[in-house]
Amino acid sequence: MLNSLQILQDKYPGATLLPLKAALREAALAPQTGYNRLSDGRGLPFSAKKQGKQWVVHLLDLAVYMESMRGQKNEKKRRGRPTKAAQVAAHAGAERA
């Protein structure tokens, strides 16, 4: 199985730095969100630096971020009261401790 770095190197041969727009596209982030985060100081989940007038991202930093995201579940926390199943699971976990 290919890892993220190999996939990125195949997609961008010979590149070590990617323009921010391309890096955000690979990381499934909206370009405007990335620029907003950089301008208001919140930063990105990977390091970016300014080279001249352009923001760039090192290919290895982007690959490390993508690998860290690979194993995470994309479950959003529900609003409101917990479901009955969540309450039972929490109660069972509290009894074991």
PDB file of C-alpha atoms in Angstrom:
ATOM      1  CA  MET A   1       0.000   0.000   0.000  1.00  0.00           C
ATOM      2  CA  LEU A   2       1.313   3.457  -0.881  1.00  0.00           C
ATOM      3  CA  ASN A   3       1.771   6.011   1.828  1.00  0.00           C
ATOM      4  CA  SER A   4       0.894   9.677   1.471  1.00  0.00           C
ATOM      5  CA  LEU A   5       4.425  10.829   0.714  1.00  0.00           C
ATOM      6  CA  GLN A   6       4.768   8.409  -2.209  1.00  0.00           C
ATOM      7  CA  ILE A   7       1.394   9.462  -3.598  1.00  0.00           C
ATOM      8  CA  LEU A   8       2.298  13.156  -3.361  1.00  0.00           C
ATOM      9  CA  GLN A   9       5.712  12.568  -4.947  1.00  0.00           C
ATOM     10  CA  ASP A  10       4.064  10.740  -7.838  1.00  0.00           C
ATOM     11  CA  LYS A  11       1.529  13.519  -8.275  1.00  0.00           C
ATOM     12  CA  TYR A  12       4.117  16.342  -8.044  1.00  0.00           C
ATOM     13  CA  PRO A  13       7.389  14.864  -9.407  1.00  0.00           C
ATOM     14  CA  GLY A  14      10.536  16.715  -8.382  1.00  0.00           C
ATOM     15  CA  ALA A  15       8.704  19.109  -6.065  1.00  0.00           C
ATOM     16  CA  THR A  16       9.715  19.611  -2.448  1.00  0.00           C
ATOM     17  CA  LEU A  17       7.555  22.685  -1.869  1.00  0.00           C
ATOM     18  CA  LEU A  18       3.931  23.010  -2.907  1.00  0.00           C
ATOM     19  CA  PRO A  19       1.971  26.231  -3.314  1.00  0.00           C
ATOM     20  CA  LEU A  20      -0.498  26.661  -0.474  1.00  0.00           C
ATOM     21  CA  LYS A  21      -3.503  26.335  -2.764  1.00  0.00           C
ATOM     22  CA  ALA A  22      -2.368  22.902  -3.991  1.00  0.00           C
ATOM     23  CA  ALA A  23      -1.536  21.758  -0.452  1.00  0.00           C
ATOM     24  CA  LEU A  24      -4.953  22.813   0.821  1.00  0.00           C
ATOM     25  CA  ARG A  25      -6.621  20.971  -2.047  1.00  0.00           C
ATOM     26  CA  GLU A  26      -4.682  17.788  -1.166  1.00  0.00           C
ATOM     27  CA  ALA A  27      -5.607  18.180   2.512  1.00  0.00           C
ATOM     28  CA  ALA A  28      -9.303  18.627   1.625  1.00  0.00           C
ATOM     29  CA  LEU A  29      -9.447  22.162   3.037  1.00  0.00           C
ATOM     30  CA  ALA A  30     -11.054  25.118   1.313  1.00  0.00           C
ATOM     31  CA  PRO A  31      -8.439  27.579  -0.009  1.00  0.00           C
ATOM     32  CA  GLN A  32     -10.113  30.609   1.524  1.00  0.00           C
ATOM     33  CA  THR A  33     -10.228  28.878   4.916  1.00  0.00           C
ATOM     34  CA  GLY A  34      -6.480  28.322   4.743  1.00  0.00           C
ATOM     35  CA  TYR A  35      -5.738  31.918   3.842  1.00  0.00           C
ATOM     36  CA  ASN A  36      -8.072  33.153   6.593  1.00  0.00           C
ATOM     37  CA  ARG A  37      -6.386  30.950   9.196  1.00  0.00           C
ATOM     38  CA  LEU A  38      -2.960  32.235   8.205  1.00  0.00           C
ATOM     39  CA  SER A  39      -4.009  35.872   8.248  1.00  0.00           C
ATOM     40  CA  ASP A  40      -5.735  35.809  11.631  1.00  0.00           C
ATOM     41  CA  GLY A  41      -2.987  33.769  13.320  1.00  0.00           C
ATOM     42  CA  ARG A  42      -4.802  30.471  13.940  1.00  0.00           C
ATOM     43  CA  GLY A  43      -2.423  28.615  11.654  1.00  0.00           C
ATOM     44  CA  LEU A  44      -2.866  25.458   9.649  1.00  0.00           C
ATOM     45  CA  PRO A  45      -2.615  21.829  10.775  1.00  0.00           C
ATOM     46  CA  PHE A  46       0.707  21.689   8.876  1.00  0.00           C
ATOM     47  CA  SER A  47       3.491  24.247   8.658  1.00  0.00           C
ATOM     48  CA  ALA A  48       3.438  26.850   5.900  1.00  0.00           C
ATOM     49  CA  LYS A  49       5.944  29.583   5.198  1.00  0.00           C
ATOM     50  CA  LYS A  50       6.008  32.603   3.008  1.00  0.00           C
ATOM     51  CA  GLN A  51       8.494  32.560   0.165  1.00  0.00           C
ATOM     52  CA  GLY A  52       8.455  35.922  -1.550  1.00  0.00           C
ATOM     53  CA  LYS A  53       4.784  36.744  -2.048  1.00  0.00           C
ATOM     54  CA  GLN A  54       3.626  33.123  -2.107  1.00  0.00           C
ATOM     55  CA  TRP A  55       2.805  30.765   0.764  1.00  0.00           C
ATOM     56  CA  VAL A  56       4.391  27.312   0.362  1.00  0.00           C
ATOM     57  CA  VAL A  57       4.148  24.004   2.219  1.00  0.00           C
ATOM     58  CA  HIS A  58       6.873  21.384   2.446  1.00  0.00           C
ATOM     59  CA  LEU A  59       5.772  18.112   0.858  1.00  0.00           C
ATOM     60  CA  LEU A  60       6.897  16.051   3.859  1.00  0.00           C
ATOM     61  CA  ASP A  61       4.893  18.176   6.332  1.00  0.00           C
ATOM     62  CA  LEU A  62       1.775  17.724   4.238  1.00  0.00           C
ATOM     63  CA  ALA A  63       2.352  13.957   4.008  1.00  0.00           C
ATOM     64  CA  VAL A  64       2.769  13.681   7.797  1.00  0.00           C
ATOM     65  CA  TYR A  65      -0.509  15.552   8.304  1.00  0.00           C
ATOM     66  CA  MET A  66      -2.304  13.345   5.794  1.00  0.00           C
ATOM     67  CA  GLU A  67      -0.987  10.173   7.485  1.00  0.00           C
ATOM     68  CA  SER A  68      -2.172  11.433  10.878  1.00  0.00           C
ATOM     69  CA  MET A  69      -5.646  12.003   9.446  1.00  0.00           C
ATOM     70  CA  ARG A  70      -5.826   8.540   7.898  1.00  0.00           C
ATOM     71  CA  GLY A  71      -6.783   6.670  11.089  1.00  0.00           C
ATOM     72  CA  GLN A  72      -9.217   9.219  12.503  1.00  0.00           C
ATOM     73  CA  LYS A  73     -12.939   8.752  12.330  1.00  0.00           C
ATOM     74  CA  ASN A  74     -14.940  11.627  10.952  1.00  0.00           C
ATOM     75  CA  GLU A  75     -17.622  11.655  13.635  1.00  0.00           C
ATOM     76  CA  LYS A  76     -19.002  14.992  14.669  1.00  0.00           C
ATOM     77  CA  LYS A  77     -20.261  15.501  18.181  1.00  0.00           C
ATOM     78  CA  ARG A  78     -24.023  15.617  18.233  1.00  0.00           C
ATOM     79  CA  ARG A  79     -25.817  18.621  19.644  1.00  0.00           C
ATOM     80  CA  GLY A  80     -28.404  18.288  22.375  1.00  0.00           C
ATOM     81  CA  ARG A  81     -29.144  15.467  24.724  1.00  0.00           C
ATOM     82  CA  PRO A  82     -27.072  12.273  24.362  1.00  0.00           C
ATOM     83  CA  THR A  83     -28.808   9.280  22.832  1.00  0.00           C
ATOM     84  CA  LYS A  84     -29.899   6.425  25.062  1.00  0.00           C
ATOM     85  CA  ALA A  85     -27.110   4.240  23.645  1.00  0.00           C
ATOM     86  CA  ALA A  86     -24.516   6.889  24.529  1.00  0.00           C
ATOM     87  CA  GLN A  87     -25.928   7.215  28.059  1.00  0.00           C
ATOM     88  CA  VAL A  88     -25.818   3.443  28.598  1.00  0.00           C
ATOM     89  CA  ALA A  89     -22.245   3.249  27.259  1.00  0.00           C
ATOM     90  CA  ALA A  90     -21.112   6.118  29.486  1.00  0.00           C
ATOM     91  CA  HIS A  91     -22.795   4.545  32.506  1.00  0.00           C
ATOM     92  CA  ALA A  92     -21.200   1.159  31.810  1.00  0.00           C
ATOM     93  CA  GLY A  93     -17.781   2.817  31.442  1.00  0.00           C
ATOM     94  CA  ALA A  94     -18.218   4.668  34.742  1.00  0.00           C
ATOM     95  CA  GLU A  95     -19.089   1.434  36.601  1.00  0.00           C
ATOM     96  CA  ARG A  96     -15.928  -0.314  35.362  1.00  0.00           C
ATOM     97  CA  ALA A  97     -13.664   2.478  36.587  1.00  0.00           C
TER      98      ALA A  97
END
